[in-house]
CSV table of C-alpha atoms in Angstrom, one decimal:
chain,number,residue,atom,x,y,z
T,132,MET,CA,16.4,57.1,-2.7
T,133,SER,CA,13.0,56.6,-0.9
T,134,LEU,CA,9.7,57.3,-2.5
T,135,THR,CA,7.6,60.3,-1.6
T,136,ASP,CA,3.9,61.0,-1.7
T,137,ARG,CA,4.5,64.0,-3.9
T,138,GLN,CA,6.4,61.9,-6.5
T,139,LEU,CA,3.7,59.3,-6.6
T,140,ASN,CA,0.9,61.9,-6.7
T,141,LEU,CA,2.4,63.7,-9.7
T,142,ILE,CA,2.8,60.5,-11.7
T,143,SER,CA,-0.8,59.3,-10.9
T,144,LYS,CA,-2.2,62.5,-12.3
T,145,GLN,CA,-0.6,62.0,-15.7
T,146,ASP,CA,-2.4,60.3,-18.6
T,147,THR,CA,0.7,58.5,-19.8
T,148,TYR,CA,4.1,57.6,-18.3
T,149,ASP,CA,7.4,56.8,-20.0
T,150,GLY,CA,9.8,56.8,-17.0
T,151,LYS,CA,11.3,53.8,-15.1
T,152,ALA,CA,8.8,51.0,-14.9
T,153,GLU,CA,9.9,50.1,-11.4
T,154,ILE,CA,11.1,52.3,-8.6
T,155,SER,CA,12.4,51.0,-5.3
T,156,ASP,CA,11.6,52.3,-1.8
T,157,GLY,CA,14.2,50.0,-0.3
T,158,GLU,CA,14.3,46.5,1.3
T,159,GLY,CA,12.1,44.9,-1.4
T,160,LEU,CA,9.3,47.5,-1.4
T,161,VAL,CA,8.8,48.8,-5.0
T,162,VAL,CA,6.3,50.6,-7.1
T,163,ARG,CA,5.5,49.3,-10.5
T,164,ILE,CA,4.2,52.0,-12.9
T,165,THR,CA,2.4,51.1,-16.2
T,166,PRO,CA,2.5,53.2,-19.4
T,167,GLN,CA,-1.0,54.5,-18.4
T,168,ALA,CA,0.5,55.9,-15.2
T,169,LYS,CA,-1.1,53.3,-12.9
T,170,ILE,CA,0.9,52.7,-9.8
T,171,TYR,CA,1.1,49.4,-7.8
T,172,PHE,CA,3.0,48.6,-4.6
T,173,HIS,CA,4.8,45.3,-4.6
T,174,TYR,CA,7.1,43.4,-2.2
T,175,ARG,CA,9.9,41.4,-3.7
T,176,CYS,CA,11.9,38.9,-1.7
T,177,ARG,CA,13.1,35.3,-1.5
T,178,PHE,CA,11.2,32.8,0.7
T,179,ASN,CA,12.0,29.1,1.1
T,180,THR,CA,14.6,29.5,-1.7
T,181,LYS,CA,12.1,30.9,-4.2
T,182,SER,CA,11.5,34.4,-5.5
T,183,LEU,CA,8.3,36.0,-4.4
T,184,ARG,CA,6.6,39.1,-5.8
T,185,ILE,CA,3.5,40.1,-3.6
T,186,ARG,CA,1.1,42.8,-4.7
T,187,ILE,CA,0.3,45.1,-1.8
T,188,GLY,CA,-2.1,47.5,-3.5
T,189,LYS,CA,-2.9,50.2,-6.0
T,190,TYR,CA,-2.0,53.8,-5.3
T,191,PRO,CA,-3.7,56.0,-4.1
T,192,VAL,CA,-6.3,53.6,-2.7
T,193,THR,CA,-3.3,52.1,-0.8
T,194,SER,CA,-1.3,55.0,0.5
T,195,LEU,CA,2.5,55.0,0.7
T,196,LYS,CA,2.2,55.0,4.5
T,197,GLU,CA,-0.1,51.9,4.4
T,198,ALA,CA,2.2,50.2,1.9
T,199,ARG,CA,5.2,50.7,4.2
T,200,ARG,CA,3.2,49.4,7.1
T,201,LYS,CA,2.3,46.1,5.3
T,202,HIS,CA,5.9,45.9,4.0
T,203,LYS,CA,7.3,46.0,7.5
T,204,LEU,CA,4.9,43.3,8.6
T,205,MET,CA,5.9,41.2,5.6
T,206,MET,CA,9.5,41.5,6.5
T,207,GLU,CA,8.8,40.4,10.1
T,208,LEU,CA,6.8,37.4,8.9
T,209,ARG,CA,9.5,36.4,6.5
T,210,GLU,CA,12.3,36.7,9.1
T,211,SER,CA,10.3,34.5,11.5
T,212,GLY,CA,10.0,31.8,8.8
T,213,ARG,CA,6.4,32.5,7.9
T,214,ASN,CA,4.9,33.3,4.5
T,215,PRO,CA,4.9,37.1,4.1
T,216,ASN,CA,1.7,36.8,1.9
T,217,ILE,CA,-0.2,36.4,5.2
T,218,ALA,CA,0.0,40.2,5.6
T,219,ILE,CA,-2.2,40.6,2.5
T,220,THR,CA,-4.5,37.6,2.8
T,221,GLY,CA,-5.2,38.1,6.5
T,222,GLU,CA,-5.2,34.3,6.7
T,223,LEU,CA,-3.9,32.8,9.9
T,224,GLU,CA,-0.6,30.9,9.5
T,225,PHE,CA,-1.4,27.7,7.7
T,226,ILE,CA,0.4,24.3,7.3
T,227,THR,CA,1.7,23.4,3.9
T,228,LEU,CA,2.3,20.0,2.4
T,229,ASP,CA,6.0,20.7,2.8
T,230,ASP,CA,5.4,21.3,6.5
T,231,CYS,CA,3.6,18.0,6.9
T,232,VAL,CA,6.3,16.1,5.0
T,233,ALA,CA,9.0,17.6,7.1
T,234,TYR,CA,7.2,16.7,10.3
T,235,TRP,CA,6.5,13.1,9.1
T,236,LEU,CA,10.2,12.6,8.1
T,237,LYS,CA,11.4,13.9,11.4
T,238,HIS,CA,9.0,12.3,13.8
T,239,TYR,CA,7.7,9.1,12.2
T,240,VAL,CA,10.0,7.8,9.4
T,241,PRO,CA,13.2,7.4,11.6
T,242,GLN,CA,11.3,4.7,13.5
T,243,LEU,CA,11.2,2.5,10.4
T,244,LYS,CA,13.8,0.2,9.0
T,245,ALA,CA,16.7,1.8,7.1
T,246,GLY,CA,15.5,0.6,3.7
T,247,THR,CA,12.0,1.9,4.3
T,248,GLN,CA,13.4,5.2,5.5
T,249,ALA,CA,15.4,5.5,2.3
T,250,LEU,CA,12.4,4.7,0.2
T,251,TYR,CA,10.1,7.2,2.0
T,252,ARG,CA,12.8,10.0,1.8
T,253,SER,CA,13.2,9.3,-1.9
T,254,PHE,CA,9.5,9.7,-2.5
T,255,ALA,CA,9.4,12.9,-0.5
T,256,LYS,CA,12.3,14.4,-2.3
T,257,ASN,CA,11.2,13.4,-5.8
T,258,TYR,CA,7.5,14.0,-5.6
T,259,LEU,CA,6.1,15.5,-2.4
T,260,ILE,CA,8.3,18.4,-1.5
T,261,GLY,CA,7.4,21.4,-3.6
T,262,ALA,CA,4.3,19.8,-5.1
T,263,PHE,CA,2.0,22.5,-3.7
T,264,PRO,CA,4.3,25.3,-2.6
T,265,GLU,CA,2.9,27.9,-0.1
T,266,ARG,CA,-0.6,26.4,-0.1
T,267,ASN,CA,-2.7,25.5,2.9
T,268,VAL,CA,-2.7,21.7,2.8
T,269,GLU,CA,-6.2,21.7,4.4
T,270,THR,CA,-7.7,23.7,1.6
T,271,ILE,CA,-6.2,22.0,-1.5
T,272,PRO,CA,-9.3,20.6,-3.3
T,273,ALA,CA,-9.6,17.0,-4.2
T,274,ARG,CA,-9.6,17.9,-7.9
T,275,ALA,CA,-6.1,19.5,-7.5
T,276,TRP,CA,-4.8,16.4,-5.7
T,277,MET,CA,-6.3,14.1,-8.4
T,278,GLN,CA,-4.9,16.2,-11.3
T,279,TRP,CA,-1.4,16.1,-9.8
T,280,LEU,CA,-1.6,12.3,-9.2
T,281,ASP,CA,-3.0,11.7,-12.7
T,282,THR,CA,-0.1,13.7,-14.2
T,283,ILE,CA,2.4,11.4,-12.5
T,284,SER,CA,0.3,8.4,-13.5
T,285,LEU,CA,0.6,9.1,-17.2
T,286,ASP,CA,4.2,7.8,-17.2
T,287,LYS,CA,4.4,5.9,-14.0
T,288,PRO,CA,1.0,4.5,-12.9
T,289,LYS,CA,2.4,2.1,-10.3
T,290,THR,CA,4.5,4.9,-8.8
T,291,ALA,CA,1.4,7.2,-8.6
T,292,ASN,CA,-0.5,4.5,-6.7
T,293,SER,CA,2.4,3.9,-4.3
T,294,LEU,CA,2.9,7.6,-3.9
T,295,PHE,CA,-0.7,8.0,-2.9
T,296,THR,CA,-0.4,5.5,-0.1
T,297,LYS,CA,2.7,7.2,1.3
T,298,LEU,CA,1.1,10.7,1.0
T,299,ARG,CA,-2.0,9.4,2.8
T,300,ALA,CA,0.2,7.9,5.5
T,301,CYS,CA,2.0,11.2,5.9
T,302,LEU,CA,-1.1,13.3,6.2
T,303,ASN,CA,-2.8,10.8,8.5
T,304,PHE,CA,0.2,10.9,10.8
T,305,CYS,CA,0.0,14.7,10.9
T,306,LYS,CA,-3.8,14.4,11.7
T,307,SER,CA,-3.0,12.0,14.6
T,308,LYS,CA,-0.6,14.6,16.0
T,309,PHE,CA,-3.2,17.4,15.6
T,310,ILE,CA,-0.9,19.3,13.2
T,311,ILE,CA,-3.8,19.4,10.7
T,312,GLU,CA,-7.5,18.5,11.0
T,313,LYS,CA,-8.5,17.2,7.6
T,314,THR,CA,-7.7,17.3,3.9
T,315,ASP,CA,-9.6,16.7,0.7
T,316,LEU,CA,-7.2,13.8,-0.1
T,317,ASP,CA,-9.5,11.7,2.1
T,318,ARG,CA,-12.1,11.9,-0.7
T,319,ILE,CA,-9.9,10.0,-3.1
T,320,LYS,CA,-9.7,6.2,-3.1
T,321,ARG,CA,-6.5,4.3,-3.9
T,322,GLN,CA,-8.1,2.2,-6.6
T,323,HIS,CA,-8.7,5.4,-8.6
T,324,VAL,CA,-5.1,6.4,-8.6
T,325,GLY,CA,-2.7,4.9,-11.2
T,326,LYS,CA,-2.3,1.2,-11.2
T,327,ALA,CA,-1.9,-1.0,-8.1
T,328,PRO,CA,1.3,-3.2,-8.0
T,329,GLU,CA,0.6,-6.7,-9.3
T,330,VAL,CA,1.0,-9.7,-7.0
T,331,GLY,CA,4.1,-11.5,-8.2
T,332,THR,CA,3.5,-14.9,-9.9
T,333,ARG,CA,6.8,-15.3,-11.8
T,334,VAL,CA,8.8,-18.4,-10.8
T,335,PRO,CA,12.1,-18.6,-12.6
T,336,THR,CA,12.9,-22.3,-13.4
T,337,PHE,CA,16.2,-23.9,-12.6
T,338,SER,CA,17.1,-23.6,-16.3
T,339,GLU,CA,16.4,-19.9,-16.2
T,340,LEU,CA,18.2,-19.5,-12.8
T,341,SER,CA,21.3,-21.1,-14.3
T,342,MET,CA,21.2,-18.6,-17.2
T,343,ILE,CA,20.9,-15.7,-14.8
T,344,TRP,CA,23.7,-17.1,-12.6
T,345,LEU,CA,26.1,-17.4,-15.5
T,346,ALA,CA,25.2,-13.9,-16.8
T,347,ILE,CA,26.1,-12.5,-13.4
T,348,GLU,CA,29.3,-14.5,-13.3
T,349,ARG,CA,30.4,-13.2,-16.7
T,350,SER,CA,29.4,-9.6,-16.1
T,351,ARG,CA,31.9,-6.9,-15.4
T,352,ALA,CA,30.4,-5.8,-12.1
T,353,SER,CA,32.2,-5.6,-8.8
T,354,SER,CA,32.7,-8.9,-7.0
T,355,SER,CA,30.4,-7.6,-4.1
T,356,ASN,CA,27.6,-6.9,-6.6
T,357,LYS,CA,27.9,-10.3,-8.2
T,358,ALA,CA,28.0,-12.1,-4.8
T,359,LEU,CA,25.1,-10.1,-3.5
T,360,HIS,CA,22.7,-11.4,-6.2
T,361,GLN,CA,24.1,-15.0,-6.4
T,362,LEU,CA,23.8,-15.4,-2.6
T,363,THR,CA,20.2,-13.9,-2.8
T,364,MET,CA,19.5,-16.6,-5.3
T,365,LEU,CA,20.9,-19.4,-3.1
T,366,TRP,CA,19.3,-18.3,0.1
T,367,GLY,CA,16.0,-16.9,-1.3
T,368,SER,CA,16.4,-14.0,1.1
T,369,ARG,CA,15.1,-10.5,0.7
T,370,LEU,CA,17.7,-8.4,-1.1
T,371,SER,CA,17.9,-5.9,1.8
T,372,GLU,CA,18.7,-8.6,4.3
T,373,LEU,CA,21.9,-9.3,2.4
T,374,ARG,CA,22.6,-5.8,1.0
T,375,LEU,CA,22.8,-4.3,4.4
T,376,ALA,CA,24.5,-7.3,6.1
T,377,ARG,CA,27.6,-6.8,8.2
T,378,ARG,CA,30.5,-9.2,8.8
T,379,SER,CA,29.3,-9.7,12.4
T,380,HIS,CA,26.0,-11.2,11.2
T,381,PHE,CA,27.7,-14.3,10.0
T,382,ASP,CA,29.1,-16.9,12.4
T,383,MET,CA,31.3,-18.9,10.0
T,384,GLU,CA,32.3,-21.3,12.7
T,385,ALA,CA,28.8,-22.3,13.7
T,386,GLY,CA,27.6,-21.9,10.1
T,387,ILE,CA,24.8,-19.5,10.9
T,388,TRP,CA,23.7,-16.2,9.3
T,389,THR,CA,21.6,-14.1,11.6
T,390,VAL,CA,19.6,-11.3,10.2
T,391,PRO,CA,19.0,-8.8,13.1
T,392,LYS,CA,15.5,-7.6,13.7
T,393,GLU,CA,16.5,-4.1,12.4
T,394,LEU,CA,16.9,-5.6,8.9
T,395,SER,CA,14.0,-8.1,9.2
T,396,LYS,CA,10.6,-7.4,7.6
T,397,THR,CA,9.0,-9.3,10.5
T,398,ASN,CA,10.9,-7.2,13.1
T,399,THR,CA,12.3,-10.4,14.6
T,400,PRO,CA,15.7,-12.0,14.0
T,401,ILE,CA,16.0,-14.5,11.2
T,402,ARG,CA,18.5,-17.4,11.4
T,403,ARG,CA,19.6,-19.3,8.4
T,404,PRO,CA,22.4,-21.9,8.0
T,405,ILE,CA,25.3,-21.2,5.6
T,406,PRO,CA,25.2,-24.0,2.9
T,407,THR,CA,28.4,-25.1,1.2
T,408,LYS,CA,28.0,-23.1,-2.1
T,409,ALA,CA,27.1,-20.0,-0.2
T,410,ARG,CA,30.0,-20.4,2.2
T,411,VAL,CA,32.5,-20.4,-0.8
T,412,ILE,CA,31.1,-17.1,-2.1
T,413,LEU,CA,30.9,-15.6,1.4
T,414,GLU,CA,34.4,-16.4,2.3
T,415,ARG,CA,35.6,-14.8,-0.9
T,416,VAL,CA,33.6,-11.7,-0.1
T,417,MET,CA,35.0,-11.6,3.5
T,418,ALA,CA,38.6,-11.9,2.2
T,419,THR,CA,38.0,-8.8,0.0
T,420,TYR,CA,35.9,-6.4,2.1
T,421,ASP,CA,35.7,-5.3,5.7
T,422,ASP,CA,32.7,-4.8,7.9
T,423,VAL,CA,30.4,-3.8,5.0
T,424,LEU,CA,30.4,-7.0,2.8
T,425,PHE,CA,28.4,-5.6,-0.1
T,426,PRO,CA,29.6,-2.0,-0.7
T,427,GLY,CA,28.9,0.3,-3.6
T,428,GLY,CA,31.3,3.0,-4.7
T,429,ASP,CA,32.0,3.9,-1.1
T,430,LEU,CA,33.5,0.8,0.6
T,431,ASP,CA,32.2,2.0,4.0
T,432,LYS,CA,28.5,2.0,2.8
T,433,PRO,CA,26.3,-0.8,1.4
T,434,ILE,CA,25.4,-0.6,-2.3
T,435,THR,CA,22.2,1.3,-2.8
T,436,ILE,CA,19.0,-0.4,-3.8
T,437,SER,CA,18.9,1.7,-7.0
T,438,ALA,CA,22.4,0.6,-8.0
T,439,ALA,CA,21.6,-3.0,-7.3
T,440,ASN,CA,18.4,-2.8,-9.3
T,441,ARG,CA,20.2,-1.0,-12.2
T,442,TYR,CA,22.7,-3.9,-12.3
T,443,ILE,CA,19.9,-6.5,-12.4
T,444,ARG,CA,18.1,-4.6,-15.2
T,445,ARG,CA,21.3,-4.8,-17.3
T,446,ILE,CA,21.5,-8.6,-16.7
T,447,ARG,CA,17.8,-9.0,-17.5
T,448,ASP,CA,18.0,-7.0,-20.7
T,449,GLY,CA,20.7,-9.2,-22.0
T,450,LEU,CA,18.9,-12.5,-21.5
T,451,PRO,CA,16.3,-14.1,-23.8
T,452,ILE,CA,13.9,-15.2,-21.0
T,453,GLU,CA,10.6,-13.9,-19.7
T,454,ASP,CA,10.7,-10.8,-17.5
T,455,TRP,CA,11.9,-11.4,-13.9
T,456,ARG,CA,13.2,-9.6,-10.9
T,457,THR,CA,15.4,-10.4,-7.9
T,458,HIS,CA,12.4,-10.9,-5.6
T,459,ASP,CA,11.3,-13.8,-7.8
T,460,PHE,CA,14.3,-15.8,-6.5
T,461,ARG,CA,12.3,-16.2,-3.3
T,462,ARG,CA,9.4,-17.8,-5.3
T,463,SER,CA,11.9,-20.1,-7.0
T,464,LEU,CA,13.4,-21.3,-3.7
T,465,SER,CA,10.0,-21.9,-2.2
T,466,THR,CA,8.7,-23.8,-5.2
T,467,GLY,CA,12.0,-25.6,-5.9
T,468,ALA,CA,12.7,-26.7,-2.3
T,469,SER,CA,9.1,-27.9,-2.0
T,470,GLU,CA,9.5,-30.0,-5.1
T,471,LEU,CA,12.7,-31.5,-3.6
T,472,GLY,CA,10.7,-32.7,-0.6
T,473,VAL,CA,11.5,-30.0,1.9
T,474,MET,CA,8.7,-29.7,4.5
T,475,PRO,CA,6.5,-26.5,4.2
T,476,HIS,CA,7.3,-25.2,7.7
T,477,VAL,CA,11.0,-25.5,6.9
T,478,VAL,CA,10.6,-23.7,3.6
T,479,GLU,CA,8.8,-20.9,5.5
T,480,LYS,CA,11.8,-20.5,7.8
T,481,MET,CA,14.2,-20.5,4.8
T,482,LEU,CA,12.2,-17.6,3.5
T,483,GLY,CA,12.3,-15.8,6.8
T,484,HIS,CA,8.6,-15.9,7.3
T,485,GLU,CA,6.8,-16.1,10.7
T,486,LEU,CA,4.8,-19.3,11.2
T,487,GLY,CA,1.1,-18.7,11.6
T,488,GLY,CA,-1.3,-19.5,14.4
T,489,VAL,CA,-0.1,-21.0,17.7
T,490,LEU,CA,3.2,-21.8,16.2
T,491,ALA,CA,4.0,-18.2,15.9
T,492,VAL,CA,3.4,-17.6,19.6
T,493,TYR,CA,5.0,-20.6,21.2
T,494,ASN,CA,7.3,-22.3,18.7
T,495,LYS,CA,10.6,-20.4,18.2
T,496,HIS,CA,12.5,-23.3,16.7
T,497,ASP,CA,14.4,-22.5,13.5
T,498,TRP,CA,14.9,-26.1,12.1
T,499,LEU,CA,18.4,-25.1,11.1
T,500,LYS,CA,19.4,-28.7,10.4
T,501,ASP,CA,16.4,-29.2,8.1
T,502,GLN,CA,17.0,-25.8,6.5
T,503,LEU,CA,20.6,-26.7,5.7
T,504,GLU,CA,19.5,-30.0,4.1
T,505,GLY,CA,17.0,-28.0,2.0
T,506,TYR,CA,19.5,-25.4,0.9
T,507,GLU,CA,22.1,-28.1,0.0
T,508,LEU,CA,19.5,-30.0,-2.1
T,509,TYR,CA,18.5,-26.7,-3.8
T,510,ALA,CA,22.1,-25.7,-4.6
T,511,GLU,CA,22.8,-29.2,-5.9
T,512,LYS,CA,19.9,-29.0,-8.2
T,513,LEU,CA,21.0,-25.6,-9.5
T,514,ASP,CA,24.5,-26.9,-10.0
T,515,SER,CA,23.2,-29.7,-12.2
T,516,TYR,CA,22.0,-27.1,-14.6
T,517,LEU,CA,25.2,-25.1,-14.5
T,518,LYS,CA,27.3,-28.0,-15.8
């Protein structure tokens, strides 16, 4: 039953009230009545999957007619996907952080490599979306940004630092597209947020590599997970280059593994030879799996980076050696191959690096023969520790 002016007027003239605390006028418009007979109009609804209760005004300063007018405007705003609170604040429609993140994910992130896309979407889902709901991103003060980042930094200082760079990239992209003009985040410097990632210096020795190799071999993981990390150790490749590899990337007859530019950090194809020890493992993988050579639970999809990292953490926690990670295998290959006499430019190609200076512009040679010799020497040295 709809509210009437007479009903509200009678209640407002009382000194006390012991009736229903809330009376509905329909479609979310309600009056809330206090024990002191004070009457307030509210609009109740759901917006962006969240419950909202917006105070419209106090009766009789705000009349029933005026409350209904604002209520109708709020419903129209909500149905058009806009915040119904605009009807009260009078503020022009504003852009929220969620709006910026959605625009960034739709118009910029898809241009990036698959692994980077997954990383950015993970940060967006876990930290950015919902961080400042229904707030104008241009008016969020620097202090609020900093307090939010500091809260994350308490437990995850490196994550907070990395999150800041991604948030800044998102907002800068939106500024470049004239979605927003400026934010107070610009007042914050990266060095003041959390802790910057440390430059890696860990170089697992051949003795340590052999312990890791045997621990992987003896683990109860899937054959694809084991092979993924052992081949990463042998090739010194980036984990994503192998994790996302397809059968077609390997020419077993020619003995060449080609990382397509879509999976290459340098955005150029990387060619590596297939050494003997790697070939044995790779052939076993190819005999077991189809196009996706290193699948996770779903045989049609590559193992996720988080699953691969969880596996390595279990291996690492069970070994009595100094802390290490998969990416350190690259440093071991670079150092070990150099010690075995492999020339620096060949080592750089083995790592998938672009050569510097004029060589990067004119010399597109891969030194595949020299790479193969380097890989064979490296594998032989590792084998001598496995015996």
